[in-house]
Amino acid sequence: MRLLIVDDSNLIRTRIARVVESTGLEEIFIVGLARDGREALQIARETRPDVVTMDLTMPEMDGVATIRELMRMPHPPSILVVSALNDKSTAITALRLGARGFLNKPFTDDELGLALLDVCKPL
Amino acid sequence: MTVPAHPSHVASPAASGPAPHSFWQRYRVIIVAVTLFIVIDLGVLMLNFYTSFKIAEDAVSVNLSGRQRMLSQRMTKALLTLELERRDGRDTGPAREELRSVVDLFDRTLHGFNTGATVPGGDGNPVYLTAVADDGGRKVVADALARWAPYRLALAPVLEGRASPSQLGIAVAYARNENLRMLELMNDLTSVLEVNATRRADFLRMVQSVGILLALLNFIYILYKFLSSLRRADQATEAVNEENREILDSVREGLFLLHPDFTLGTQISRSVGTLLGRAPRPGDRLPDLLGPLLFEKDLKDARDYMELLFSPHVLENLVHSINPLSCVEVKTLNALGKEERKFLSFSFNRVLDDGRVRHLLVTMQDITARVALEQQIDAERGRARQEFSSLVQALGADTGALRHFVARAETQLLQVNSLLRSLSEQAGTAEVRKTLEKVFRLVHTFKGEAAALHLDLLADMAHNFEDELQQLHNKDRLNGDSLIQLPLQLEGLLEKIAVFKQIPLNPGTSDDPAQTADHALARALQLASRAAADLGKQVHTRLVFEDGALEHPWAQDPELGSLVIQLARNAIAHGIETPAERSAAGKPEAGLLTLTLARRASGELEIHLRDDGRGLQPAAVRQRLLDLGWYPPAELDRLSDLQILGQITKPGFSTAEPGGIHAGRGVGLDAVLQEVVRLGGRLWARSSPGRGSTFGIVLPGESRREPARTPA
């Protein structure tokens, strides 16, 4: 499973990467880290990830717009929204556009790991 | 159907457990009965078939034995015709031919009766003639054969066409003799065969009747079994339904299934009605039910969220956290018809069938108690935090001032307590109101000092206490019972003071009384001026000791600090203007408070606090007095400005907006005056509009305090 991590926070990006590289998630490997939606789309077109973790509030291009674009790709990836829950409506919109799950920030390593495993399951 | 449990998907026991009865066990009786029915039917059918076949054979025999009689006649007739033809010299050929065919048929048929043979039937087609089995019949056949053998022998030369006239005569004689006998025998045979056939037909009837009877019995048995098992199944279904009903009627949660078009299923627990305030019916749409309870945006979110759960791409256990209905505040009417605020939680679980989301199981809960508890915990946490910061501030504060505060506070509160206790239940409105005013002054002083020390928690509590006192004071009628709630507030304050008492407070490092006084008053000014920041004002303070004032016994008295705090707070709240106002008036932005202590020649101590604020404004006081309604307008007009200003120390007077923590209760100057009078001193004031006011206190030569008020 090819994973793209999208978050404007360096801390969160490295945190997710660290969890992915820990035990139990050997089948997932990271193909890219993006700071915002624009960068995410560029990397996604080059690397064609299977799974994307997506922040919702980012500069340049926010999560909802990015998800809309990603879902237009020929083989859209499985998207896990990882965001702080201050607006349920935005989260619901993201899922309506095609994201498969929502993980609330802050999260524990295990919560993230289990959510990633779930999102990696085929439809 | 399976309801996936969160977080792992677990199939329900009904789907995975072994079936309680196998097919055979469940339907054994009916299978046996039906098999028996088929066997009986088949048996009857076979017997029927066999018997009717036999009856057909019997019919052939009866028919052929009848034909024997006819053949015997024809045989005799042919012989006589032959004899006649011969005598007349005519051709005997046709007659002989007739005789031959008749004899042959008769012979073959008769032997057929004996041994069984295929013979030409009535229509010329060959039929099988069975041998006669019946004893009576066999005897007749044997008799007929015995008689036929010589007869046949006599006929042989005739048939061969070489018979002499005598041989023909013998044959004719036989025919004459035997014809009747043969007819009788064949008649007997026919009778025997007919009896046999009748018996067989009877048997067939019996078989058919018994078969039908058995089939009927079997059918009744099957019907009985079927109906009773149907009844059992119905009873079991009814029991299940009854249990379902009981569960749905008594479960505290609201439970129902939701279809993809958001309509409710048929099974709805009773609590749904209680929770929603009206009982929904199967087929009602959930958004319609929630519409009156939610904001439009929340309703849209809820609809979108439910849609998400029906969408296969969404992972159920990764969306619970965005459920917009996890905590919904609703207003419903309770059984008494009163409006009730409740917090409801709706949770949605997918109900899968063959991997597809068929329904959502909706669980509604009343989480009001939980929300209240959470709010309480939050409030508790906030209070604890505030208390902690109070303690931290207290520890950081001047220990001397704190020590004095704690001691004075306890005294003040105990005084409040005794005031409340001393009030008899029969006390009238006026007496209660007077007590309230006294309590108010004490609490207000306490609040001022607490606020000055930045003990915000205590100041807040005192402020709430004041609110309650104020509300009571505003009532038209009061008696001793009216104050029943007050000891609770008091207890709360005393508890907090008890906590402060446990903090080890060093009794100050300086032993020099003069320094202590200097320090204490400077501190009092500084503490009071903290209030300025809260009011958006700026203040500088100055402390002046004139000769000998520092050594005056009053100078070291902690009561003095308390008075100074009250005066300074009063000056800041009412006298000093905001920086903007001051700038506009051409004054420096920061106000100046000057505290001067002077020893008079008489030995009295004079303390005056001067501010450079707006001064006392007779017009504002007049207006305030008008608002308070203390005097009729006409009377107010008659009072001089000086008389008007004299009103400011009256209980309940304040020109500041009420409710602020620093002022506005109308007891500030009142409290100071009461205290000064108690200490045996007097209070004076001087004011110049726009330039400031000075409040002076003159205390007698000796520090005369009541023993009970001596701080520890």
PDB file of N, CA and C in Angstrom, chain B residues 379-424:
ATOM      1  N   ALA B 379     -16.951  22.894  35.823  1.00  0.00           N
ATOM      2  CA  ALA B 379     -17.051  24.024  36.747  1.00  0.00           C
ATOM      3  C   ALA B 379     -16.165  23.781  37.958  1.00  0.00           C
ATOM      4  N   GLU B 380     -16.220  22.540  38.439  1.00  0.00           N
ATOM      5  CA  GLU B 380     -15.424  22.147  39.603  1.00  0.00           C
ATOM      6  C   GLU B 380     -13.941  22.348  39.306  1.00  0.00           C
ATOM      7  N   ARG B 381     -13.583  21.931  38.087  1.00  0.00           N
ATOM      8  CA  ARG B 381     -12.183  22.030  37.673  1.00  0.00           C
ATOM      9  C   ARG B 381     -11.773  23.509  37.627  1.00  0.00           C
ATOM     10  N   GLY B 382     -12.696  24.326  37.068  1.00  0.00           N
ATOM     11  CA  GLY B 382     -12.415  25.762  36.985  1.00  0.00           C
ATOM     12  C   GLY B 382     -12.247  26.348  38.373  1.00  0.00           C
ATOM     13  N   ARG B 383     -13.153  25.912  39.262  1.00  0.00           N
ATOM     14  CA  ARG B 383     -13.096  26.434  40.625  1.00  0.00           C
ATOM     15  C   ARG B 383     -11.793  26.011  41.287  1.00  0.00           C
ATOM     16  N   ALA B 384     -11.450  24.744  41.102  1.00  0.00           N
ATOM     17  CA  ALA B 384     -10.223  24.234  41.716  1.00  0.00           C
ATOM     18  C   ALA B 384      -9.021  25.032  41.200  1.00  0.00           C
ATOM     19  N   ARG B 385      -9.069  25.307  39.870  1.00  0.00           N
ATOM     20  CA  ARG B 385      -7.955  26.042  39.274  1.00  0.00           C
ATOM     21  C   ARG B 385      -7.864  27.446  39.891  1.00  0.00           C
ATOM     22  N   GLN B 386      -9.069  28.049  40.037  1.00  0.00           N
ATOM     23  CA  GLN B 386      -9.127  29.391  40.578  1.00  0.00           C
ATOM     24  C   GLN B 386      -8.628  29.394  42.023  1.00  0.00           C
ATOM     25  N   GLU B 387      -9.066  28.379  42.756  1.00  0.00           N
ATOM     26  CA  GLU B 387      -8.679  28.274  44.151  1.00  0.00           C
ATOM     27  C   GLU B 387      -7.170  28.126  44.264  1.00  0.00           C
ATOM     28  N   PHE B 388      -6.661  27.280  43.357  1.00  0.00           N
ATOM     29  CA  PHE B 388      -5.231  27.040  43.361  1.00  0.00           C
ATOM     30  C   PHE B 388      -4.478  28.349  43.089  1.00  0.00           C
ATOM     31  N   SER B 389      -4.994  29.091  42.072  1.00  0.00           N
ATOM     32  CA  SER B 389      -4.279  30.318  41.742  1.00  0.00           C
ATOM     33  C   SER B 389      -4.427  31.319  42.876  1.00  0.00           C
ATOM     34  N   SER B 390      -5.580  31.273  43.567  1.00  0.00           N
ATOM     35  CA  SER B 390      -5.753  32.133  44.731  1.00  0.00           C
ATOM     36  C   SER B 390      -4.691  31.841  45.765  1.00  0.00           C
ATOM     37  N   LEU B 391      -4.522  30.542  45.988  1.00  0.00           N
ATOM     38  CA  LEU B 391      -3.543  30.151  47.004  1.00  0.00           C
ATOM     39  C   LEU B 391      -2.151  30.584  46.586  1.00  0.00           C
ATOM     40  N   VAL B 392      -1.873  30.374  45.290  1.00  0.00           N
ATOM     41  CA  VAL B 392      -0.553  30.755  44.803  1.00  0.00           C
ATOM     42  C   VAL B 392      -0.344  32.256  44.990  1.00  0.00           C
ATOM     43  N   GLN B 393      -1.433  33.022  44.656  1.00  0.00           N
ATOM     44  CA  GLN B 393      -1.328  34.466  44.825  1.00  0.00           C
ATOM     45  C   GLN B 393      -1.178  34.839  46.289  1.00  0.00           C
ATOM     46  N   ALA B 394      -1.930  34.099  47.112  1.00  0.00           N
ATOM     47  CA  ALA B 394      -1.861  34.393  48.531  1.00  0.00           C
ATOM     48  C   ALA B 394      -0.452  34.172  49.056  1.00  0.00           C
ATOM     49  N   LEU B 395       0.149  33.105  48.571  1.00  0.00           N
ATOM     50  CA  LEU B 395       1.504  32.786  49.026  1.00  0.00           C
ATOM     51  C   LEU B 395       2.476  33.858  48.541  1.00  0.00           C
ATOM     52  N   GLY B 396       2.162  34.372  47.344  1.00  0.00           N
ATOM     53  CA  GLY B 396       3.040  35.399  46.795  1.00  0.00           C
ATOM     54  C   GLY B 396       2.765  36.764  47.412  1.00  0.00           C
ATOM     55  N   ALA B 397       1.598  36.889  48.015  1.00  0.00           N
ATOM     56  CA  ALA B 397       1.232  38.202  48.541  1.00  0.00           C
ATOM     57  C   ALA B 397       1.991  38.486  49.840  1.00  0.00           C
ATOM     58  N   ASP B 398       1.837  39.668  50.225  1.00  0.00           N
ATOM     59  CA  ASP B 398       2.478  40.082  51.469  1.00  0.00           C
ATOM     60  C   ASP B 398       1.875  39.278  52.616  1.00  0.00           C
ATOM     61  N   THR B 399       2.726  38.587  53.307  1.00  0.00           N
ATOM     62  CA  THR B 399       2.201  37.681  54.328  1.00  0.00           C
ATOM     63  C   THR B 399       1.566  38.446  55.466  1.00  0.00           C
ATOM     64  N   GLY B 400       2.124  39.607  55.775  1.00  0.00           N
ATOM     65  CA  GLY B 400       1.556  40.397  56.867  1.00  0.00           C
ATOM     66  C   GLY B 400       0.132  40.800  56.530  1.00  0.00           C
ATOM     67  N   ALA B 401      -0.045  41.344  55.321  1.00  0.00           N
ATOM     68  CA  ALA B 401      -1.364  41.804  54.905  1.00  0.00           C
ATOM     69  C   ALA B 401      -2.336  40.634  54.879  1.00  0.00           C
ATOM     70  N   LEU B 402      -1.845  39.493  54.395  1.00  0.00           N
ATOM     71  CA  LEU B 402      -2.694  38.316  54.295  1.00  0.00           C
ATOM     72  C   LEU B 402      -3.121  37.842  55.679  1.00  0.00           C
ATOM     73  N   ARG B 403      -2.135  37.859  56.600  1.00  0.00           N
ATOM     74  CA  ARG B 403      -2.423  37.431  57.966  1.00  0.00           C
ATOM     75  C   ARG B 403      -3.532  38.309  58.562  1.00  0.00           C
ATOM     76  N   HIS B 404      -3.363  39.613  58.386  1.00  0.00           N
ATOM     77  CA  HIS B 404      -4.365  40.535  58.911  1.00  0.00           C
ATOM     78  C   HIS B 404      -5.703  40.281  58.247  1.00  0.00           C
ATOM     79  N   PHE B 405      -5.642  40.095  56.928  1.00  0.00           N
ATOM     80  CA  PHE B 405      -6.883  39.874  56.177  1.00  0.00           C
ATOM     81  C   PHE B 405      -7.617  38.647  56.701  1.00  0.00           C
ATOM     82  N   VAL B 406      -6.857  37.566  56.840  1.00  0.00           N
ATOM     83  CA  VAL B 406      -7.493  36.311  57.262  1.00  0.00           C
ATOM     84  C   VAL B 406      -8.139  36.485  58.627  1.00  0.00           C
ATOM     85  N   ALA B 407      -7.368  37.111  59.529  1.00  0.00           N
ATOM     86  CA  ALA B 407      -7.892  37.286  60.879  1.00  0.00           C
ATOM     87  C   ALA B 407      -9.140  38.169  60.859  1.00  0.00           C
ATOM     88  N   ARG B 408      -9.055  39.288  60.125  1.00  0.00           N
ATOM     89  CA  ARG B 408     -10.185  40.217  60.066  1.00  0.00           C
ATOM     90  C   ARG B 408     -11.378  39.572  59.378  1.00  0.00           C
ATOM     91  N   ALA B 409     -11.062  38.865  58.315  1.00  0.00           N
ATOM     92  CA  ALA B 409     -12.132  38.226  57.550  1.00  0.00           C
ATOM     93  C   ALA B 409     -12.916  37.273  58.442  1.00  0.00           C
ATOM     94  N   GLU B 410     -12.181  36.490  59.202  1.00  0.00           N
ATOM     95  CA  GLU B 410     -12.849  35.523  60.070  1.00  0.00           C
ATOM     96  C   GLU B 410     -13.743  36.263  61.079  1.00  0.00           C
ATOM     97  N   THR B 411     -13.171  37.314  61.639  1.00  0.00           N
ATOM     98  CA  THR B 411     -13.950  38.102  62.601  1.00  0.00           C
ATOM     99  C   THR B 411     -15.206  38.659  61.940  1.00  0.00           C
ATOM    100  N   GLN B 412     -15.015  39.226  60.736  1.00  0.00           N
ATOM    101  CA  GLN B 412     -16.162  39.814  60.039  1.00  0.00           C
ATOM    102  C   GLN B 412     -17.238  38.764  59.767  1.00  0.00           C
ATOM    103  N   LEU B 413     -16.792  37.621  59.306  1.00  0.00           N
ATOM    104  CA  LEU B 413     -17.751  36.583  58.956  1.00  0.00           C
ATOM    105  C   LEU B 413     -18.466  36.052  60.195  1.00  0.00           C
ATOM    106  N   LEU B 414     -17.700  35.917  61.291  1.00  0.00           N
ATOM    107  CA  LEU B 414     -18.335  35.447  62.525  1.00  0.00           C
ATOM    108  C   LEU B 414     -19.341  36.481  63.025  1.00  0.00           C
ATOM    109  N   GLN B 415     -18.989  37.738  62.770  1.00  0.00           N
ATOM    110  CA  GLN B 415     -19.918  38.807  63.142  1.00  0.00           C
ATOM    111  C   GLN B 415     -21.212  38.689  62.330  1.00  0.00           C
ATOM    112  N   VAL B 416     -21.026  38.439  61.054  1.00  0.00           N
ATOM    113  CA  VAL B 416     -22.196  38.234  60.189  1.00  0.00           C
ATOM    114  C   VAL B 416     -23.038  37.098  60.743  1.00  0.00           C
ATOM    115  N   ASN B 417     -22.337  36.033  61.110  1.00  0.00           N
ATOM    116  CA  ASN B 417     -23.017  34.858  61.646  1.00  0.00           C
ATOM    117  C   ASN B 417     -23.841  35.221  62.876  1.00  0.00           C
ATOM    118  N   SER B 418     -23.219  35.984  63.806  1.00  0.00           N
ATOM    119  CA  SER B 418     -23.963  36.283  65.029  1.00  0.00           C
ATOM    120  C   SER B 418     -25.110  37.255  64.730  1.00  0.00           C
ATOM    121  N   LEU B 419     -24.904  38.141  63.750  1.00  0.00           N
ATOM    122  CA  LEU B 419     -26.002  39.041  63.363  1.00  0.00           C
ATOM    123  C   LEU B 419     -27.201  38.241  62.865  1.00  0.00           C
ATOM    124  N   LEU B 420     -26.897  37.258  62.021  1.00  0.00           N
ATOM    125  CA  LEU B 420     -27.972  36.440  61.445  1.00  0.00           C
ATOM    126  C   LEU B 420     -28.658  35.617  62.532  1.00  0.00           C
ATOM    127  N   ARG B 421     -27.847  35.124  63.461  1.00  0.00           N
ATOM    128  CA  ARG B 421     -28.405  34.281  64.522  1.00  0.00           C
ATOM    129  C   ARG B 421     -29.286  35.078  65.474  1.00  0.00           C
ATOM    130  N   SER B 422     -28.830  36.307  65.736  1.00  0.00           N
ATOM    131  CA  SER B 422     -29.529  37.087  66.755  1.00  0.00           C
ATOM    132  C   SER B 422     -30.903  37.539  66.270  1.00  0.00           C
ATOM    133  N   LEU B 423     -31.130  37.414  64.979  1.00  0.00           N
ATOM    134  CA  LEU B 423     -32.410  37.865  64.433  1.00  0.00           C
ATOM    135  C   LEU B 423     -33.500  36.852  64.785  1.00  0.00           C
ATOM    136  N   SER B 424     -34.549  37.300  65.466  1.00  0.00           N
ATOM    137  CA  SER B 424     -35.596  36.356  65.851  1.00  0.00           C
ATOM    138  C   SER B 424     -36.522  36.124  64.646  1.00  0.00           C
TER     139      SER B 424
END
